[in-house]
PDB file of C-alpha atoms in Angstrom:
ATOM      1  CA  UNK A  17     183.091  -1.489 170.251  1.00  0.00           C
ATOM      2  CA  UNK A  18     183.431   2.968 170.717  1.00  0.00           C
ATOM      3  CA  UNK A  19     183.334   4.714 167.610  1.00  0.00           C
ATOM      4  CA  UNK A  20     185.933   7.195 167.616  1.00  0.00           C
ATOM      5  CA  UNK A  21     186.512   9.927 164.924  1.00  0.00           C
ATOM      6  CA  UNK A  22     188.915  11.765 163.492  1.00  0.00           C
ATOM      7  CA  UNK A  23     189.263  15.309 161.645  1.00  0.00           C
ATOM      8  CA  UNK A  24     191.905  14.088 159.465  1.00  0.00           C
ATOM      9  CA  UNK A  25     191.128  16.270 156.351  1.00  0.00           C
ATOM     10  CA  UNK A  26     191.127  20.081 157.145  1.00  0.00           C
ATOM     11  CA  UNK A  27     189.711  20.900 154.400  1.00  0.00           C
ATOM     12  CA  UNK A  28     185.648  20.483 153.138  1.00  0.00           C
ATOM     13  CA  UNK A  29     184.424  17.399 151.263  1.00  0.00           C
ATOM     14  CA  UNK A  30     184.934  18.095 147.467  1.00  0.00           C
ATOM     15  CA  UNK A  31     181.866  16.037 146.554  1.00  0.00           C
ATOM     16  CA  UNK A  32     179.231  18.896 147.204  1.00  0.00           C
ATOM     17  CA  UNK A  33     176.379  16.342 148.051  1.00  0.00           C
ATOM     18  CA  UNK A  34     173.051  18.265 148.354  1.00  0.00           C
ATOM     19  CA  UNK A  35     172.016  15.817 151.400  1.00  0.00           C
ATOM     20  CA  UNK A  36     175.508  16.513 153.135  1.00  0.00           C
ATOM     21  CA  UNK A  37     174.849  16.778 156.951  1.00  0.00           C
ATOM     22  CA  UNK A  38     178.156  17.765 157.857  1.00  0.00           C
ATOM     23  CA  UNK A  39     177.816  21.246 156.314  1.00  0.00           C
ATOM     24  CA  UNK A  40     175.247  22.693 158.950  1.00  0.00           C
ATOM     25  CA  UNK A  41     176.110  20.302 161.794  1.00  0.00           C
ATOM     26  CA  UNK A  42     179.721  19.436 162.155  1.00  0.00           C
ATOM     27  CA  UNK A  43     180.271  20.913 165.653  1.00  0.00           C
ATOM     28  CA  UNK A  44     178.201  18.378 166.716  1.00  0.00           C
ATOM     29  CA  UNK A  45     180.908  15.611 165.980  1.00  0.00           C
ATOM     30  CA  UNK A  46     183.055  14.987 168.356  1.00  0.00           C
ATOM     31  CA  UNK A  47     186.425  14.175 167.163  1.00  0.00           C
ATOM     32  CA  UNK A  48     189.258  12.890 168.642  1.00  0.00           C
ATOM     33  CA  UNK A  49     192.960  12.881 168.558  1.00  0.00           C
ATOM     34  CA  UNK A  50     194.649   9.667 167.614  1.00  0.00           C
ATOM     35  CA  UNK A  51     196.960   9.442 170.426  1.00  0.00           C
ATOM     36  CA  UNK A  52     194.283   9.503 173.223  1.00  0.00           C
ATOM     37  CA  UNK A  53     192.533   6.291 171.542  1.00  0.00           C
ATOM     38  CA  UNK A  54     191.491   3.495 173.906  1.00  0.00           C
ATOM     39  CA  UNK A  55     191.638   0.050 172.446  1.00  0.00           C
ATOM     40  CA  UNK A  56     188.841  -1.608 170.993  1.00  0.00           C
ATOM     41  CA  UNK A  57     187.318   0.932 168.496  1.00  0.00           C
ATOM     42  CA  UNK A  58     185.935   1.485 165.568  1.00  0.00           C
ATOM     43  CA  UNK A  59     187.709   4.709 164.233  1.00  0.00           C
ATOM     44  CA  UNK A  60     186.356   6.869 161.424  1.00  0.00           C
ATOM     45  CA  UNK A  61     189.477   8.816 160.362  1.00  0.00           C
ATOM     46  CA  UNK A  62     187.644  10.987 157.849  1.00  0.00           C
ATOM     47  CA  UNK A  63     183.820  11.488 158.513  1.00  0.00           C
ATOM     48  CA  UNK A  64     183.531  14.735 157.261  1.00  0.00           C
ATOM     49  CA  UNK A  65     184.978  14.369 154.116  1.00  0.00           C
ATOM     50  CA  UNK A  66     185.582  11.768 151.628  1.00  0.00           C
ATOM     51  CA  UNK A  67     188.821   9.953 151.221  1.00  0.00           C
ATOM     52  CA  UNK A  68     191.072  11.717 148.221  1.00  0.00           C
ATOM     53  CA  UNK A  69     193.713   9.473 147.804  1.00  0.00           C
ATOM     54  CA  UNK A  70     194.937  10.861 144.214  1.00  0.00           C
ATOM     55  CA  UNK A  71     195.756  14.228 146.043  1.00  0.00           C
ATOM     56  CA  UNK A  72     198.113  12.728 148.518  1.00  0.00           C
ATOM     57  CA  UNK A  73     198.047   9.031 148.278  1.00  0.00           C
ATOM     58  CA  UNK A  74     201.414   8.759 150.402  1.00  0.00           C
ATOM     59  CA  UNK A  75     200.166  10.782 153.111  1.00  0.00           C
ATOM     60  CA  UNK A  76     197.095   8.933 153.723  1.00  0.00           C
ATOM     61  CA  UNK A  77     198.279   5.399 153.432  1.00  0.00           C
ATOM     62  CA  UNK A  78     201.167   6.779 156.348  1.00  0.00           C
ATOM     63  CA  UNK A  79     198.015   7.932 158.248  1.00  0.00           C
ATOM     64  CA  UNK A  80     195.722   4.885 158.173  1.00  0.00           C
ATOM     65  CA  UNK A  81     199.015   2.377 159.175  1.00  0.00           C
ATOM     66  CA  UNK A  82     199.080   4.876 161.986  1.00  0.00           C
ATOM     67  CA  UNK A  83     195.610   4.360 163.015  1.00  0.00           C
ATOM     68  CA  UNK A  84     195.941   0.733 162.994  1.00  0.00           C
ATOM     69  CA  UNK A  85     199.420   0.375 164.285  1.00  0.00           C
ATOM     70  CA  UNK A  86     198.638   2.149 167.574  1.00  0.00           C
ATOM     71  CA  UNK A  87     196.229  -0.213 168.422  1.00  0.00           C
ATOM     72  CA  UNK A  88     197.853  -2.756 170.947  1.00  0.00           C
ATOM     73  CA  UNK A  89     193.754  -4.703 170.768  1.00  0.00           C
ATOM     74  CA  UNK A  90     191.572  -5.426 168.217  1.00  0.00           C
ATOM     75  CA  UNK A  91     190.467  -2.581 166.313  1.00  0.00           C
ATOM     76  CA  UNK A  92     188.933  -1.428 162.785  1.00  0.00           C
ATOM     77  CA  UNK A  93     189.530   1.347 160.882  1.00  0.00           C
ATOM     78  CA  UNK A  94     186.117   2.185 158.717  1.00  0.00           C
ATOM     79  CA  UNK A  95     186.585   4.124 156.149  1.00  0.00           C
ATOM     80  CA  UNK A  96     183.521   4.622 153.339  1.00  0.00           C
ATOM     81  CA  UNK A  97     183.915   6.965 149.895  1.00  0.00           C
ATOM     82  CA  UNK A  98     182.432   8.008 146.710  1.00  0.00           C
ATOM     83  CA  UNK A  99     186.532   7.883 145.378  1.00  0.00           C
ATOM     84  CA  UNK A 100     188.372   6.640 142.552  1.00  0.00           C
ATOM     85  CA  UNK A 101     190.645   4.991 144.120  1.00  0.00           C
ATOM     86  CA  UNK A 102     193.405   3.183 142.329  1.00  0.00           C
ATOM     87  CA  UNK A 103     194.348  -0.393 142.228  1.00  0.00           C
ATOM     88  CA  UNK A 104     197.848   0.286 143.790  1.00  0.00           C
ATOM     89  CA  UNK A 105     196.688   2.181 146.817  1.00  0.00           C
ATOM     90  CA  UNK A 106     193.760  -0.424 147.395  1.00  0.00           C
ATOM     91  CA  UNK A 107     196.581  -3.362 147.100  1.00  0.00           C
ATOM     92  CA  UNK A 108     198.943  -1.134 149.932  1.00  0.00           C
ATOM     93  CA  UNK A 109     195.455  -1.320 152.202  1.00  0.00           C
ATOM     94  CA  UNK A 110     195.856  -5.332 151.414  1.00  0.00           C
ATOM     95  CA  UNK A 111     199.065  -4.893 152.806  1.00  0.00           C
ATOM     96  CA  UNK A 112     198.580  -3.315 155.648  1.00  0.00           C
ATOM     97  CA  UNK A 113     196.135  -5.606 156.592  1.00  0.00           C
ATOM     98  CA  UNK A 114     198.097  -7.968 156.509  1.00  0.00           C
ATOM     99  CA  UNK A 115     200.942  -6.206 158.352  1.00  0.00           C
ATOM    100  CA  UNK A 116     198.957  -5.567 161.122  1.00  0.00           C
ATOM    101  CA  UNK A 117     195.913  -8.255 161.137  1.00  0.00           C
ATOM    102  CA  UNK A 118     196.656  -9.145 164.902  1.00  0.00           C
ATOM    103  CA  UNK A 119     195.597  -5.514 165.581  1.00  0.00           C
ATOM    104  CA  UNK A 120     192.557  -5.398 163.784  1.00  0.00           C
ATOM    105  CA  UNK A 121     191.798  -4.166 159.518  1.00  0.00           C
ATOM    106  CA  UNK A 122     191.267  -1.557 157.527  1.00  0.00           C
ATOM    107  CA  UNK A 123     187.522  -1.487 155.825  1.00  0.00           C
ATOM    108  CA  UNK A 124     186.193   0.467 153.249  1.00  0.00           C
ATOM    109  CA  UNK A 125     182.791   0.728 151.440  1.00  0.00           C
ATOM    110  CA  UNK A 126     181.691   2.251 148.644  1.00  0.00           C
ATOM    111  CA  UNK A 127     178.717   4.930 148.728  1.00  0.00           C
ATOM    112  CA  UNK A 128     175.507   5.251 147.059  1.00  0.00           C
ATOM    113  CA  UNK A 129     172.113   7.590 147.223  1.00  0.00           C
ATOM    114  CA  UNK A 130     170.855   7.420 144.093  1.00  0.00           C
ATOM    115  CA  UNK A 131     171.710   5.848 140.446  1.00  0.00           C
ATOM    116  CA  UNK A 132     170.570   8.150 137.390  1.00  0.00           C
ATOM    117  CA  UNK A 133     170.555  11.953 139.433  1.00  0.00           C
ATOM    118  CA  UNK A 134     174.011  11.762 140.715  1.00  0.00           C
ATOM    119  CA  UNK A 135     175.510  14.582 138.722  1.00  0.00           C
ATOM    120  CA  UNK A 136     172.256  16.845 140.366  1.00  0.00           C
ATOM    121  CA  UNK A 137     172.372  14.947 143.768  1.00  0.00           C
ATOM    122  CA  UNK A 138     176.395  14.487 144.377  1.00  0.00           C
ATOM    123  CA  UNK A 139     177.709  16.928 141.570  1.00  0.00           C
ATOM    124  CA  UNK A 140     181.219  16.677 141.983  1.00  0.00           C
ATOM    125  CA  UNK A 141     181.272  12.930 143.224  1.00  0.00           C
ATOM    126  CA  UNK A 142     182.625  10.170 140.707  1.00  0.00           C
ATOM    127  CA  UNK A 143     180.279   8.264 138.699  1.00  0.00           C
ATOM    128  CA  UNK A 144     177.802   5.913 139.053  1.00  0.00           C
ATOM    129  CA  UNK A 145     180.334   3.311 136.897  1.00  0.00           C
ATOM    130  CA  UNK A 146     183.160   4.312 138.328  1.00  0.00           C
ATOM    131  CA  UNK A 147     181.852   3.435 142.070  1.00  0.00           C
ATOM    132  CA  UNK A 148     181.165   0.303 140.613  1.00  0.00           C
ATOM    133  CA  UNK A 149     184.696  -0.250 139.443  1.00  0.00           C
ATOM    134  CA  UNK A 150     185.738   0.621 142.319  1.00  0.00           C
ATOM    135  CA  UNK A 151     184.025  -2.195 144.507  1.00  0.00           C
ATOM    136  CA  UNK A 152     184.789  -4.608 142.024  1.00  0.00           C
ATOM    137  CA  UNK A 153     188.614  -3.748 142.726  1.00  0.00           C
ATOM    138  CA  UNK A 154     188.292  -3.866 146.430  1.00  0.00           C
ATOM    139  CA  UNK A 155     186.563  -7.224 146.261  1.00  0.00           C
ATOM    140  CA  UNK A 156     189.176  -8.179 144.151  1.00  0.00           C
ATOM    141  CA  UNK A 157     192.015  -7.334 146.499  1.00  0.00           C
ATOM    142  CA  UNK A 158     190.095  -9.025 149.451  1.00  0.00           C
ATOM    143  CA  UNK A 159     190.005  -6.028 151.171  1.00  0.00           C
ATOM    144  CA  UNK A 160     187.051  -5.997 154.033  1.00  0.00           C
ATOM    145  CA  UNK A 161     183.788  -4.012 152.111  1.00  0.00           C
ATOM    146  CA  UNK A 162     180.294  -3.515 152.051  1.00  0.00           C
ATOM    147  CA  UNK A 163     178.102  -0.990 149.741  1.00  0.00           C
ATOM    148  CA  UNK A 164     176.783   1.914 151.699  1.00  0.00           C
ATOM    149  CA  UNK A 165     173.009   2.164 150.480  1.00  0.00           C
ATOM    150  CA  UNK A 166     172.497   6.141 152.022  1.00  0.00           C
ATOM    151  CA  UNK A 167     171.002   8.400 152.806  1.00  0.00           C
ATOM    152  CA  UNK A 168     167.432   6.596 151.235  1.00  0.00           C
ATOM    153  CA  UNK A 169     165.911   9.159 149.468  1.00  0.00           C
ATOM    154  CA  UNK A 170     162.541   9.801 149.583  1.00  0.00           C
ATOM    155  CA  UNK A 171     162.756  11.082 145.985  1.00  0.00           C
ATOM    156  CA  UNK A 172     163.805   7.912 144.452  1.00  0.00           C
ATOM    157  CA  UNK A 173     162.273   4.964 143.442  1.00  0.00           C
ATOM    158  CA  UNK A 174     161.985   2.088 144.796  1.00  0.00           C
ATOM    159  CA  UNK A 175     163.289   0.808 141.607  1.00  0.00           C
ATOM    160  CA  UNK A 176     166.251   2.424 141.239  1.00  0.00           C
ATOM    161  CA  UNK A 177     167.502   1.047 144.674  1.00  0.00           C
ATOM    162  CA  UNK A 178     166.285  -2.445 143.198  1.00  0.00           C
ATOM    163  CA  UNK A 179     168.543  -1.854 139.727  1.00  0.00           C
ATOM    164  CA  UNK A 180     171.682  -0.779 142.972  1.00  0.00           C
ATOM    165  CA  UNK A 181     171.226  -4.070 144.670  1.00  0.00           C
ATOM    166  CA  UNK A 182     171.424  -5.888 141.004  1.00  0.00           C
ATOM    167  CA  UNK A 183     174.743  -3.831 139.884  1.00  0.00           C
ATOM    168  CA  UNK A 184     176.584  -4.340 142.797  1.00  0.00           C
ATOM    169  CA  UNK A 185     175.443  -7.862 144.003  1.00  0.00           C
ATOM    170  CA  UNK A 186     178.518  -9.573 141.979  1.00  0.00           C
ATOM    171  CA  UNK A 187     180.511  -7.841 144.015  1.00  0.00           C
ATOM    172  CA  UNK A 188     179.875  -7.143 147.764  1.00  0.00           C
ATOM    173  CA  UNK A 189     177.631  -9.386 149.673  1.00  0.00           C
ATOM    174  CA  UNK A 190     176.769  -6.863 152.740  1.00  0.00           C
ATOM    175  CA  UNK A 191     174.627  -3.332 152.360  1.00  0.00           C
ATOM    176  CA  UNK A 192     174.487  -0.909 154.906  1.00  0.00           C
ATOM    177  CA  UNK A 193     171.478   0.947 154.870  1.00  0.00           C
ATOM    178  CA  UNK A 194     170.017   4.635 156.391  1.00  0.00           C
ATOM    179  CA  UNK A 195     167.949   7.436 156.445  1.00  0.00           C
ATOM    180  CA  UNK A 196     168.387  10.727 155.263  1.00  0.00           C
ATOM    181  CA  UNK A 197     169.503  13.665 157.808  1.00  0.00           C
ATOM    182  CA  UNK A 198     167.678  16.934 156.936  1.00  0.00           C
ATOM    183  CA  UNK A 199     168.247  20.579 158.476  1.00  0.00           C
ATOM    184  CA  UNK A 200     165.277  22.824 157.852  1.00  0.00           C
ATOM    185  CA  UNK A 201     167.007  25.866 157.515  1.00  0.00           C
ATOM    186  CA  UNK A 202     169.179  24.186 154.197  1.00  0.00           C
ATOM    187  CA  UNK A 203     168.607  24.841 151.078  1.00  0.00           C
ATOM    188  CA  UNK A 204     168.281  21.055 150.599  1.00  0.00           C
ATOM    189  CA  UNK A 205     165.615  20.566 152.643  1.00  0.00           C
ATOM    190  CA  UNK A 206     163.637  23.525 151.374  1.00  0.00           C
ATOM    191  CA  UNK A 207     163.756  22.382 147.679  1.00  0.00           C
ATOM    192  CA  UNK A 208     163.639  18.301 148.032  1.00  0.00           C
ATOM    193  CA  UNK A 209     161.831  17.930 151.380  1.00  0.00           C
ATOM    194  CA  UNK A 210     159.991  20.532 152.339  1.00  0.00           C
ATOM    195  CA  UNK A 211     155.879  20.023 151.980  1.00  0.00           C
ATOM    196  CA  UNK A 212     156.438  16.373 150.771  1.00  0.00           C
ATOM    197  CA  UNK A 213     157.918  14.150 152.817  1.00  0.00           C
ATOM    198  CA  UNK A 214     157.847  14.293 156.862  1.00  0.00           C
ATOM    199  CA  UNK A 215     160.553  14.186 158.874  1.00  0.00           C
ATOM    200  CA  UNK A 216     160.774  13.718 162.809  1.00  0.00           C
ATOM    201  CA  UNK A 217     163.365  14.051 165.654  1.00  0.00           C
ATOM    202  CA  UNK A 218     165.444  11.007 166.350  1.00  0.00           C
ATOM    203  CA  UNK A 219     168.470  10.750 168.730  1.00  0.00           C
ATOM    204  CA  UNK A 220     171.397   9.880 166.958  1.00  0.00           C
ATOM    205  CA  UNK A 221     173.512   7.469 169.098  1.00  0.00           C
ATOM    206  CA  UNK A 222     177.046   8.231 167.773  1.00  0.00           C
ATOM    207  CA  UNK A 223     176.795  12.327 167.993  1.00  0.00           C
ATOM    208  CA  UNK A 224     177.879  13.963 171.217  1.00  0.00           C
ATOM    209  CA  UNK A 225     175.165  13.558 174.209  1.00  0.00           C
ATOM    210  CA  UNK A 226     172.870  11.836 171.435  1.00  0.00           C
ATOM    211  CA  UNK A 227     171.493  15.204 170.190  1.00  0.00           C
ATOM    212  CA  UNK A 228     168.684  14.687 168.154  1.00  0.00           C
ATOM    213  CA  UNK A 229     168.794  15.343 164.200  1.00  0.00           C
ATOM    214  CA  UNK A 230     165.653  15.562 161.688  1.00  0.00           C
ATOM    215  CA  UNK A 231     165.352  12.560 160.175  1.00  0.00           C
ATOM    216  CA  UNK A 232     163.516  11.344 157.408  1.00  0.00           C
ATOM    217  CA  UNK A 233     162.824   8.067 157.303  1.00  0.00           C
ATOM    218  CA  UNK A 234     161.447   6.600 154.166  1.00  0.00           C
ATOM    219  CA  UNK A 235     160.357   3.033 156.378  1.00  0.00           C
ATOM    220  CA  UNK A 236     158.096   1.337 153.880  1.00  0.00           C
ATOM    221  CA  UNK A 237     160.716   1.888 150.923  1.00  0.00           C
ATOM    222  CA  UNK A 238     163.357   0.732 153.248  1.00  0.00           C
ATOM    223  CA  UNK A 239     161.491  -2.501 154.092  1.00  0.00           C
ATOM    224  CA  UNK A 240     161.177  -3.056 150.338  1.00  0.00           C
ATOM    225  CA  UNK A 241     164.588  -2.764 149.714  1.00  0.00           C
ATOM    226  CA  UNK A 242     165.304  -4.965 152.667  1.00  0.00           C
ATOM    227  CA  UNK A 243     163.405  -7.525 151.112  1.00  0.00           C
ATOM    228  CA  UNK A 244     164.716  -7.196 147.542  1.00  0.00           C
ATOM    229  CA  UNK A 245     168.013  -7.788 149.522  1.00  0.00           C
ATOM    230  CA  UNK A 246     167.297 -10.323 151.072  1.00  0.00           C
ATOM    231  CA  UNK A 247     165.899 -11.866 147.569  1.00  0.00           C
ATOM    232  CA  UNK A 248     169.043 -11.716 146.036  1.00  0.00           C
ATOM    233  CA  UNK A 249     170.940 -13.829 149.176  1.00  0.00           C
ATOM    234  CA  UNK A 250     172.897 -10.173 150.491  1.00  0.00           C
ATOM    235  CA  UNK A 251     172.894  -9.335 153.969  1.00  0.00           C
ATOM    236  CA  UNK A 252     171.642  -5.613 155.350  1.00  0.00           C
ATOM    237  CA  UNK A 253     172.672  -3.770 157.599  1.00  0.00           C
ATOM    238  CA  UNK A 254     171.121  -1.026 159.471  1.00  0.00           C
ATOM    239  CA  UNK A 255     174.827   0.680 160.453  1.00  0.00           C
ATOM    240  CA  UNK A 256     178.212   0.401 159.437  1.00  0.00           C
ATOM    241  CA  UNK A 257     178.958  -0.599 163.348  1.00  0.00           C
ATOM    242  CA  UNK A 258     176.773  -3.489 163.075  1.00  0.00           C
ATOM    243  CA  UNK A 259     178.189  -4.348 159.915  1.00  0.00           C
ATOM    244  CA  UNK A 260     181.577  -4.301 161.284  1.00  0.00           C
ATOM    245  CA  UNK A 261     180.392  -6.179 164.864  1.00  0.00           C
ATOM    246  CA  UNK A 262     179.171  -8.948 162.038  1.00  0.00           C
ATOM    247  CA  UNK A 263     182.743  -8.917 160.359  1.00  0.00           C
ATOM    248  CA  UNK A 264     184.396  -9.098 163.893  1.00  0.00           C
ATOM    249  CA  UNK A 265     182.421 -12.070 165.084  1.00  0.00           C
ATOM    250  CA  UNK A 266     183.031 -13.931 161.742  1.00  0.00           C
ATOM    251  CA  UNK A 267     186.524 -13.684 162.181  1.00  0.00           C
TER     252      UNK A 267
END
């Protein structure tokens, strides 16, 4: 299946993530306008910036029926936040699901980096609990979810991603895991990366003509944590697309 995406929000993320790539890249996205969509797609309707539901819950819930309404094949709308959002708005996603299940669903996943530094590494993201609540609701309301496990830090403990996999294993049985995107002329890199932890060129299918980002990859922690997941019977992922492919061909 494409990936598609859109530039539904026209304003900037509010979470202020250090790591954010879409700050000193975002031309490189191609987005698209929802009327020009082919069938068969996986469309992102908000990559770069996280779903705020509590500002204009309405709006949005019009705008993702939209999305999947169009859609005359099968087709998924993925859609993954650091939100609250609340249980009403996660039951009308039930719904439309429902409504429209012939066309295709509506996914989302909840996001994590990091467990004990978010209020340093994602300062104006929710909390640690609160993301946790949060998947616990969506599972709850049988709404299609994983847990996104990135960008893997190179910072953090092997640990700490174990005590992640442990919160959240009640509740989602599918992680999604990456590496962390790094520009050398942000401030980011120059204070976290920098001098510790290499970082190479690597094509990144899903950008326009595959332009290559920095990327650091963290491999043996990610192995590790691949492992651990595997320990505790959950399934990883190495993309949201093949996480979704997964959910398609299960159906």
């Amino acid at each position: 299946m494409e990936r598609k995406f859109l530039n539904y929000r026209k304003t900037e993320c509010t979470n202020n993530c250090l790591y954010c790539f879409t700050r000193w890249e975002a031309e490189d996205i191609k987005y698209d306008n929802l009327c020009d969509f082919r069938d068969n797609v996986i469309v992102y309707p908000m990559c770069n910036a996280d779903i705020s539901p509590l500002e204009k819950s309405d709006e949005i819930l019009e705008y993702l029926e939209r999305c999947l309404s169009m859609q005359s094949k099968f087709s998924i709308i993925s859609i993954s936040t650091k939100s609250n959002l609340s249980g009403s708005f996660i039951e009308c996603i039930k719904n439309i699901n429902n409504k429209y299940k012939e066309n295709g669903f509506i996914k989302i996943s909840v996001s994590f980096s990091c467990k004990y530094n978010i209020e340093i590494i994602e300062p104006s993201a929710n909390p640690y609990s609160t993301r946790l609540s949060l998947l616990s609701n969506i599972a709850h309301y049988g709404i299609p979810h994983s847990v996104i496990l990135k960008p893997i830090l190179p910072f953090v403990d092997l640990k700490e991603y174990c005590e992640i996999i442990d919160d959240i294993k009640m509740f989602s049985d599918a992680v999604v895991l990456g590496a962390l995107y790094v520009d050398h002329d942000d401030m980011f890199y120059k204070e976290y990366i920098n001098k510790k932890y290499q970082d190479k060129k690597k094509n990144i299918l899903w950008l326009k003509e595959n332009k290559a980002w920095s990327t650091v990859e963290s491999t043996d922690k990610i192995i590790k944590i691949k492992e651990y997941i595997i320990e505790k019977d959950i399934r990883y992922f190495d993309s949201d697309s093949e996480y979704l492919h997964f959910l398609v061909d299960g159906r």
